[in-house]
Short mmCIF file of C-alpha atoms in Angstrom, two decimals:
data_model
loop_
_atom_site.label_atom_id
_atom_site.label_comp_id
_atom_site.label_asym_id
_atom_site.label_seq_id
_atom_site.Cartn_x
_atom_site.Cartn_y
_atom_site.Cartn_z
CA UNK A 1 -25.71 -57.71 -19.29
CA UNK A 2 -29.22 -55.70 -19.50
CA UNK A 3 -29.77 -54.17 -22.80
CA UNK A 4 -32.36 -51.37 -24.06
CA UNK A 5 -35.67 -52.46 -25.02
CA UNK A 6 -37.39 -50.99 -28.07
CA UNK A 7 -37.16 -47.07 -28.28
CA UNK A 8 -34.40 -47.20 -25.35
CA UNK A 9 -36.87 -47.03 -22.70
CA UNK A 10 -35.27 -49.16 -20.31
CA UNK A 11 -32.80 -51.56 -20.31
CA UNK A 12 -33.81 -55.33 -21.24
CA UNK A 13 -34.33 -57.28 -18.05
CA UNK A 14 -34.30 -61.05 -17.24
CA UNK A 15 -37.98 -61.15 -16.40
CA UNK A 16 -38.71 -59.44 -20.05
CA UNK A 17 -36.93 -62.28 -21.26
CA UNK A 18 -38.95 -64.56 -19.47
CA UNK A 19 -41.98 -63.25 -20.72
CA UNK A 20 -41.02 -63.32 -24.51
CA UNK A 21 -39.68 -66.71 -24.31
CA UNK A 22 -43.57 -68.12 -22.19
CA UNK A 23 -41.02 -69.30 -19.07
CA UNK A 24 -41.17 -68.59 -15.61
CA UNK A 25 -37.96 -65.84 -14.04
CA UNK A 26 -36.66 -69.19 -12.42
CA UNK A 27 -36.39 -71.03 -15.87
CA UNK A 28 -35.05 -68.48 -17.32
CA UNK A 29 -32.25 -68.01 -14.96
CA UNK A 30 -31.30 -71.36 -14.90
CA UNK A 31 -30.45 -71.09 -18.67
CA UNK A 32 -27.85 -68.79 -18.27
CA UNK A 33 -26.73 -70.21 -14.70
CA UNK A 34 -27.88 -73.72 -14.18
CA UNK A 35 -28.31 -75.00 -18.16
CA UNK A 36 -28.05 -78.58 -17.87
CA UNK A 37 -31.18 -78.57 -15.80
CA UNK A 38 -33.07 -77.30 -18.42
CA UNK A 39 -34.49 -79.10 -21.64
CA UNK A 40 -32.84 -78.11 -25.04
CA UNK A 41 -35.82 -77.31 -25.95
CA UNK A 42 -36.68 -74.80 -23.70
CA UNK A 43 -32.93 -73.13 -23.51
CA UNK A 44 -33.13 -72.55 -27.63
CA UNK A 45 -36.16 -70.76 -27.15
CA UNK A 46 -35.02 -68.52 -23.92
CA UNK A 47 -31.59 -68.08 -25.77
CA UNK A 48 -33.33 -67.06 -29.12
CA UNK A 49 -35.59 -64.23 -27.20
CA UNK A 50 -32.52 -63.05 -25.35
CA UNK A 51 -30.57 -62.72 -28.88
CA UNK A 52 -33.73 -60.65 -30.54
CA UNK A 53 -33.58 -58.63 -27.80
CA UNK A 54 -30.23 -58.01 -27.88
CA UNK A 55 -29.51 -59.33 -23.80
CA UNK A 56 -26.45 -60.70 -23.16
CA UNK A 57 -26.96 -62.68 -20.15
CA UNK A 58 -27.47 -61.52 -16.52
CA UNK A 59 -25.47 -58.89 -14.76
CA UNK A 60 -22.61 -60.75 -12.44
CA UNK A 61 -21.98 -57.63 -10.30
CA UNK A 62 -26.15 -57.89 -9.14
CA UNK A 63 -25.38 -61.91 -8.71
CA UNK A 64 -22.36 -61.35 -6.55
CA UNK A 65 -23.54 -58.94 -4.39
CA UNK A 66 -26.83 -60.90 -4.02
CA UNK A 67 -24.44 -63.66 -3.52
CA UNK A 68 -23.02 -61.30 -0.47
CA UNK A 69 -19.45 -63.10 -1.69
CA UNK A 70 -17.71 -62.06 -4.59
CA UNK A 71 -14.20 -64.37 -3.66
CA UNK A 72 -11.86 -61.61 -4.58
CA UNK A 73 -9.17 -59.51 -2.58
CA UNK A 74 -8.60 -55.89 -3.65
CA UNK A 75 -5.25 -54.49 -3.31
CA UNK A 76 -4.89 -50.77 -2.54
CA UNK A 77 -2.60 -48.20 -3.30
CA UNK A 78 -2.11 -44.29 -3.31
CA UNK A 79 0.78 -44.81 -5.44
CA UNK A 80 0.37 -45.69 -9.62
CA UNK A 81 -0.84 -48.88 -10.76
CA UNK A 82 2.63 -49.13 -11.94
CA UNK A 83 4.01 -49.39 -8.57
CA UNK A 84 2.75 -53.21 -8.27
CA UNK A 85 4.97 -54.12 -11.40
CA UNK A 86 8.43 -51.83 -10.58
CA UNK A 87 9.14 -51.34 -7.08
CA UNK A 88 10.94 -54.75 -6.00
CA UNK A 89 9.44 -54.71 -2.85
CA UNK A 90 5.90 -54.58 -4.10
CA UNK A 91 6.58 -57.24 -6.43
CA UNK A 92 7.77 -59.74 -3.56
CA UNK A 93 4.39 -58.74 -1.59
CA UNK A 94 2.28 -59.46 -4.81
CA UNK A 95 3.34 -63.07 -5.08
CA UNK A 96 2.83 -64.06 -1.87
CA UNK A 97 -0.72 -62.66 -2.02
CA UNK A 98 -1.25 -63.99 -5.32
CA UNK A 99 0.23 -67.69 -4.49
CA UNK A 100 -2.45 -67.33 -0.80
CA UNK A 101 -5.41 -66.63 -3.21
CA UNK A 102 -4.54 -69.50 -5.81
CA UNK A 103 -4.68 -71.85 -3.17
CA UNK A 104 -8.03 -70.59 -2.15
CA UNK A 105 -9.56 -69.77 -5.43
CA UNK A 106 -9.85 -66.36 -4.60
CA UNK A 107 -9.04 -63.36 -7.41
CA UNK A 108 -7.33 -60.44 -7.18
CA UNK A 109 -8.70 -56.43 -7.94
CA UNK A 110 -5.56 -53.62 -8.04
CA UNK A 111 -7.22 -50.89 -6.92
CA UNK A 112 -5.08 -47.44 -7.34
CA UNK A 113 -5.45 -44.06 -8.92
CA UNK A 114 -3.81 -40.80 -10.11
CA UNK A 115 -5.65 -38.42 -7.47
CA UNK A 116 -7.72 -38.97 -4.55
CA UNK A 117 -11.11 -38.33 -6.25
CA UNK A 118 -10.43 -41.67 -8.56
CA UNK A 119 -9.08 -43.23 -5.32
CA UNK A 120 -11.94 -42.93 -3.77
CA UNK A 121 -14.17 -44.33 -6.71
CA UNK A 122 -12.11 -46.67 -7.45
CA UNK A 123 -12.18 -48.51 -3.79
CA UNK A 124 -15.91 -47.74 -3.46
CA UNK A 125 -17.16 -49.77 -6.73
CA UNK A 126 -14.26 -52.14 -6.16
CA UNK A 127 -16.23 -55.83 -6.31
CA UNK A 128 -14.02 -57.91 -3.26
CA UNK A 129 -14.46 -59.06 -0.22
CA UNK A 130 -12.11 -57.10 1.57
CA UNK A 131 -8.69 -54.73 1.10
CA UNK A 132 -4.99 -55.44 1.58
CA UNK A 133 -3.80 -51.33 2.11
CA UNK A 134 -0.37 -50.33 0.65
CA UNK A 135 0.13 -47.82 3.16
CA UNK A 136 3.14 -45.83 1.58
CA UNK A 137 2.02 -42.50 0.28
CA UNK A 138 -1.82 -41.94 1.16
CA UNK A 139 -1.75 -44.85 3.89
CA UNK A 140 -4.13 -42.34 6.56
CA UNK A 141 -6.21 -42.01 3.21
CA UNK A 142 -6.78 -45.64 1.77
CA UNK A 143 -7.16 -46.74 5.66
CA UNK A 144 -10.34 -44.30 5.93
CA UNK A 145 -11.84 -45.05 2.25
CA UNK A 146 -11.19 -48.99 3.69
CA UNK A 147 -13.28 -48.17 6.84
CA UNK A 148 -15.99 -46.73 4.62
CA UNK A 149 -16.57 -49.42 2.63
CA UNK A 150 -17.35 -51.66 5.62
CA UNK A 151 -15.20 -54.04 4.67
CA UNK A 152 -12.20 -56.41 6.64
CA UNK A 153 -8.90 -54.57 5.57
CA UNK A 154 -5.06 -55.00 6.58
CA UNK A 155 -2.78 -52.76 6.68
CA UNK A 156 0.58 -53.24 5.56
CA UNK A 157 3.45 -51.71 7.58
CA UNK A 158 0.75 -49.18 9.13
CA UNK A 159 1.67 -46.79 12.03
CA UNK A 160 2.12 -49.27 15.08
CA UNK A 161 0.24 -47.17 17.37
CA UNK A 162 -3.41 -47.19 15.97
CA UNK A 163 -4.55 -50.31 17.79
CA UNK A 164 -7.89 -49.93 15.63
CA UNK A 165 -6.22 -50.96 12.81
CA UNK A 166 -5.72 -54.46 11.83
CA UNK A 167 -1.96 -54.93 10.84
CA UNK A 168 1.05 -56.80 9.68
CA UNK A 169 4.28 -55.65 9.51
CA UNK A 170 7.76 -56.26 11.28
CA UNK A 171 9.33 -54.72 14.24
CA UNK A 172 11.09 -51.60 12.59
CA UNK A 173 12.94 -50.17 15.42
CA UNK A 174 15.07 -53.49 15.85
CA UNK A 175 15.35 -53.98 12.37
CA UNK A 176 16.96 -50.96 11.87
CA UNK A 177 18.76 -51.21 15.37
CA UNK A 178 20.33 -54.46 13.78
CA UNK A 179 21.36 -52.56 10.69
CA UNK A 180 22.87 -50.19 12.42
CA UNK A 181 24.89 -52.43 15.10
CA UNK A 182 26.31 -54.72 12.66
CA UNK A 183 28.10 -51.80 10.86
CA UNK A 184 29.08 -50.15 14.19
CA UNK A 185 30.79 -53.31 15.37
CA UNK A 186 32.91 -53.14 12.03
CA UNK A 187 34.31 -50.08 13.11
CA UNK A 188 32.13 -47.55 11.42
CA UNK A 189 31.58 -43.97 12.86
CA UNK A 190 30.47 -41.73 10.01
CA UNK A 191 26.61 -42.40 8.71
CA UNK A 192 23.76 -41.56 6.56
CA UNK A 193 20.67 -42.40 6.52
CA UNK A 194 18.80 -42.70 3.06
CA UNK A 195 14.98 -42.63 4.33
CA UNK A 196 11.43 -43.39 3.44
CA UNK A 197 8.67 -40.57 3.53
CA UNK A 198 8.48 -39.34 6.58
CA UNK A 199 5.26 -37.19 5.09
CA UNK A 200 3.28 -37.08 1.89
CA UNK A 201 4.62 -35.27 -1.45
CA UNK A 202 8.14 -34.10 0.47
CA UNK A 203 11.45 -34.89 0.03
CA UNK A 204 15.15 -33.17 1.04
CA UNK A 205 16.82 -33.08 4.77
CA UNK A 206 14.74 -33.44 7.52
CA UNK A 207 15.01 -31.93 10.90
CA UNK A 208 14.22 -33.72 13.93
CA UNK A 209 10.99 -31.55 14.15
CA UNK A 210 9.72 -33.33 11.04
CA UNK A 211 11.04 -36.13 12.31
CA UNK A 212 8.48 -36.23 15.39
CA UNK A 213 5.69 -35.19 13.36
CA UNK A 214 6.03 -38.13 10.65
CA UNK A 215 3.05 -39.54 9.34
CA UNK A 216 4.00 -42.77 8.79
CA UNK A 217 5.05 -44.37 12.33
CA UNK A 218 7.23 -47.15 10.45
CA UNK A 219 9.81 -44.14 8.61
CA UNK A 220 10.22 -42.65 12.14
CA UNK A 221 10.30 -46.09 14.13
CA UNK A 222 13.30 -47.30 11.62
CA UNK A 223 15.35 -44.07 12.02
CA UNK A 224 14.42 -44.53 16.05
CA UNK A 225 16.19 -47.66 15.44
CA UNK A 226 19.42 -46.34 13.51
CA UNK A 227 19.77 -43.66 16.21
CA UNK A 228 19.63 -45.69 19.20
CA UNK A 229 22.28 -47.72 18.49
CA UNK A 230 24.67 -45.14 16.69
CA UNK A 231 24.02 -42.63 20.41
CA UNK A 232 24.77 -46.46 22.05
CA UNK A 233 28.60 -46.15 20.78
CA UNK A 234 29.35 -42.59 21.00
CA UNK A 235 27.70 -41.56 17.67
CA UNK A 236 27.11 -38.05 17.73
CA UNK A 237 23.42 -38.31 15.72
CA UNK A 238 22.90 -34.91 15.48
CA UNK A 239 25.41 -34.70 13.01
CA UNK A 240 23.87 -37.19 11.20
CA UNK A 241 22.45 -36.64 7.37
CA UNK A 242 18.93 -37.93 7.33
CA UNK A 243 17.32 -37.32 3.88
CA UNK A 244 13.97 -38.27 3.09
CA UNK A 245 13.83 -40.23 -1.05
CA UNK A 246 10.39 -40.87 -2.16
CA UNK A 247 11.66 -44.14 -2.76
CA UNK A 248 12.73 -43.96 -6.12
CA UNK A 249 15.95 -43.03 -8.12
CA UNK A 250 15.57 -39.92 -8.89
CA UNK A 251 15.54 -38.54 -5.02
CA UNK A 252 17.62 -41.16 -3.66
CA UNK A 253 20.26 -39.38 -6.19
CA UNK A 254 19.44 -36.02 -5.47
CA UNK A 255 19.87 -37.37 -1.43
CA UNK A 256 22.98 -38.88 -2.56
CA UNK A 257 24.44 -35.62 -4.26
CA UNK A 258 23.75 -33.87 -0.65
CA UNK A 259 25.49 -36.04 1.59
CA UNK A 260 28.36 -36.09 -0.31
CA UNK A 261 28.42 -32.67 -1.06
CA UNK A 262 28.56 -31.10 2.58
CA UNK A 263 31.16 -32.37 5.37
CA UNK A 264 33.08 -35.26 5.76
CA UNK A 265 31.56 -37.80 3.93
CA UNK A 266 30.02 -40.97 5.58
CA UNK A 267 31.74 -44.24 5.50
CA UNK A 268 28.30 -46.33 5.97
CA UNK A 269 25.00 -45.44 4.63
CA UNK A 270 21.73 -47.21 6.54
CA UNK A 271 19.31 -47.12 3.62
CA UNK A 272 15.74 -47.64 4.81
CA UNK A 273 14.55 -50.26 1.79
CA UNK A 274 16.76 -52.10 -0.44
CA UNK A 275 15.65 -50.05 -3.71
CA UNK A 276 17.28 -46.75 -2.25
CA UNK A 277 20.24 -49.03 -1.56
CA UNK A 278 20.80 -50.34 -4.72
CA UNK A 279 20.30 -47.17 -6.57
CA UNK A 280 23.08 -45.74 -3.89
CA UNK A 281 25.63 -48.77 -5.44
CA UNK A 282 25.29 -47.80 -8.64
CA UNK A 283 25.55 -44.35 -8.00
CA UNK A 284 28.79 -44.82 -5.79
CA UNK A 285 30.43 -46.88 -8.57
CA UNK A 286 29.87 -44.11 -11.33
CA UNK A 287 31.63 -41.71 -9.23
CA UNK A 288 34.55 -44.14 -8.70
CA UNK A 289 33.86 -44.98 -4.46
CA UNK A 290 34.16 -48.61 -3.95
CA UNK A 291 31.82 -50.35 -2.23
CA UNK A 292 32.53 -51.29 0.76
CA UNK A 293 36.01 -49.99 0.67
CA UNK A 294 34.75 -46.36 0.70
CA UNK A 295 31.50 -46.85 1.83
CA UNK A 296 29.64 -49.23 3.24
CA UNK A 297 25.67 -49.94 2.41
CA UNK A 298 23.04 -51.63 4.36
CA UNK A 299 19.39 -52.27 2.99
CA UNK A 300 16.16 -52.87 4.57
CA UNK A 301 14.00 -54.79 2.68
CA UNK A 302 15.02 -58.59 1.40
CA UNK A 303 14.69 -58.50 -2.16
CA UNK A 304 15.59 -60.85 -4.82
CA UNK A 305 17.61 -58.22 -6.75
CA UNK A 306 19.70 -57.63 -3.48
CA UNK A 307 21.18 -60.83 -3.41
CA UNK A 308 22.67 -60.39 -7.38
CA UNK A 309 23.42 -56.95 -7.04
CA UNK A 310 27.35 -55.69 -7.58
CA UNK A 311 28.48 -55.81 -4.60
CA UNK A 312 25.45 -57.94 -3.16
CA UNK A 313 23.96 -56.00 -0.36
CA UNK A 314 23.58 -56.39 2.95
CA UNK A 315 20.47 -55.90 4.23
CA UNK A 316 17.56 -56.61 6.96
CA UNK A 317 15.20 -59.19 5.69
CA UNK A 318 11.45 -59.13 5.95
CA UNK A 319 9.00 -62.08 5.58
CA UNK A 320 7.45 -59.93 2.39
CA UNK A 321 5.87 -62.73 0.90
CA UNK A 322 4.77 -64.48 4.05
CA UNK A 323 3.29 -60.82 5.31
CA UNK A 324 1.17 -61.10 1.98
CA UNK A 325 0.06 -64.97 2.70
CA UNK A 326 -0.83 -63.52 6.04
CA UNK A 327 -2.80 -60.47 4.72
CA UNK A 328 -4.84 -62.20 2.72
CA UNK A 329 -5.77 -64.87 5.14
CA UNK A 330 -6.77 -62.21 7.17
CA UNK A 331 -9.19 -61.06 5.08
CA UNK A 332 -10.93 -64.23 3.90
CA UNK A 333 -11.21 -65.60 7.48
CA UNK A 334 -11.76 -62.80 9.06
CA UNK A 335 -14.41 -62.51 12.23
CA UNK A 336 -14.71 -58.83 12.31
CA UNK A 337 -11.78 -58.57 15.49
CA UNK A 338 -9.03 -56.42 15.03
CA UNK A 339 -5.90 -59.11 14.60
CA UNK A 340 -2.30 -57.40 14.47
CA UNK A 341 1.06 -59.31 13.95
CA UNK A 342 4.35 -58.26 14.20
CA UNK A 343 6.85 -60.65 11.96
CA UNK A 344 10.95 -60.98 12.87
CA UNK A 345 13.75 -59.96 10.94
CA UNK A 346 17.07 -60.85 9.92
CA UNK A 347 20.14 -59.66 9.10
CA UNK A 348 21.67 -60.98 6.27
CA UNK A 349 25.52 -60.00 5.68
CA UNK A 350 26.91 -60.02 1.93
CA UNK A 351 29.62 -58.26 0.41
CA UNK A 352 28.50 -54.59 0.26
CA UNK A 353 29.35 -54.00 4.37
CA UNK A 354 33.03 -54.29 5.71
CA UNK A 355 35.22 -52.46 8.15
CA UNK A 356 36.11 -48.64 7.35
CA UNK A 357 39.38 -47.99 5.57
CA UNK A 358 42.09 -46.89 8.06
#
């Protein structure tokens, strides 16, 4: 890195170093990049005015960019950097990107931040080649500060109408739909839905008018899906709790204590990922409602957890880890078109679905 010549003037550059040492700028380069073409003789001596003058070798960020390749895939979120490490989901996602860039050399950059200001900074000076987008909170943000920086970028699970937008997700609506249908065909009339963000920094009940003017096109398209197929058996939807979690225990609770405060409680929630669903098992069981002879839970999601979880949960399956092999293909092949892919689904049945009591 450059140092400060005498008096702090300016910092210490290669050619300085060059100069003290009698070498050409080539020579002196190759010490610190290319040694072993360079006589002992002749590295002692660069090496020995670089030490004096207190320079530490040249700066990689100017190489790399010069280099116009810097091998490296940043991954973006609005949400904390802690949201790589806790939310299941996210961890699935990370190991299939990480396992796609070990096979191709290429290293990683989380790139998040507690406001948009850092946000911003953060995915400007990021050093990579090109941006895998977490779209959950922020998504319309990180997509723009993505387009700004010129670079290829994915989006994860982005809304399914921006064609401009190079995607991969899975088809929500029948996703959902096949949540939805399996517990119908066991006899199930009485539903909630536990959902996503529909909108940035809002949780509670939503109305159908918030409904339409969602943000993010995947919350909307997997309630689209739920709905369909309850109206397809005489559901009557409109009596139907839908209440919007932020995706984390605390809301999915406070959802929780709302449904089952008002009405006639459901027999079958359709939670929209599998960590609102497995928060909802554990908070059935504390208040003594037995899962699935009270009430039934289906997940959306296909993590690890919800195949050891008590009862293990039903849920719809994504390709998580394959989506993240695909994203970061994406970006290191990438030709500058605008490549979208839609992945299947499946339903996997375990013990936390069954038929309705009476």
């Amino acid at each position: 890195m450059a140092s400060l010549t005498a008096g702090n003037r300016r910092p210490v550059r290669l050619a300085d170093i060059a100069k003290a040492a009698g070498v050409s700028h080539g020579t002196a380069s190759n010490v610190f990049s290319r040694p072993e073409i360079v006589r002992e003789e002749v590295r002692e001596r660069v090496k020995a005015a670089a030490e004096a003058m207190g320079y530490g070798g040249p700066d990689p960020k100017g190489r790399l960019l010069r280099a116009g390749k810097v091998n490296a895939i940043g991954v973006a979120t609005a949400e904390p950097l802690s949201y790589f490490f806790d939310d299941p989901f996210a961890r699935v996602m990370m190991a299939g990107i990480s396992q796609a860039c070990d096979a191709t050399g290429a290293g990683i950059s989380l790139v998040s931040a507690a406001n948009n200001e850092q946000l911003a900074w953060n995915i400007q000076s990021a050093l990579v080649d090109g941006f895998i987008v977490f779209c959950i909170e922020g998504g319309s943000r990180l997509v723009q500060l993505a387009r700004e920086r010129k670079l290829p970028f994915v989006a994860l699970d982005l809304d399914s109408q921006d064609g401009s937008v190079a995607a991969i997700g899975v088809d929500n609506i029948a996703g959902a739909g096949m949540a939805a249908r399996h517990l119908t065909d066991l006899g199930h009339r009485r539903f909630a839905v536990l959902a996503l963000p529909f909108a940035d920094n809002r949780t509670g009940l939503v109305s159908p008018d918030q409904v339409r003017a969602a943000t993010y096109a995947g919350t909307r398209d997997r309630l689209t899906g739920y709905l369909q197929e309850l109206s397809r058996v005489g559901v009557d939807i409109s009596k139907v709790p839908v209440y919007e979690t932020a995706n984390d225990a605390a809301t999915t609770k406070a959802g929780l204590e709302a449904i089952f405060a008002s009405g006639e409680p459901p027999t079958a929630i359709l939670a929209m990922s599998d960590r609102t669903a497995l928060v909802a098992l554990e908070w059935l069981s504390a208040r003594g409602l037995a899962v699935p002879g009270d009430v039934s839970v289906v997940g959306f999601d296909g993590v690890p957890e919800a195949a050891t979880s008590k009862p293990p949960l039903t849920t719809i399956a994504q390709p998580i880890a394959e989506i993240g092999r695909l994203a970061v293909k994406a970006i290191l092949e990438s030709d500058g078109r605008v490549s979208r892919q839609l992945l299947p689904v499946e339903l996997i049945v375990r013990a936390s679905s069954a038929p309705p009591r009476g």
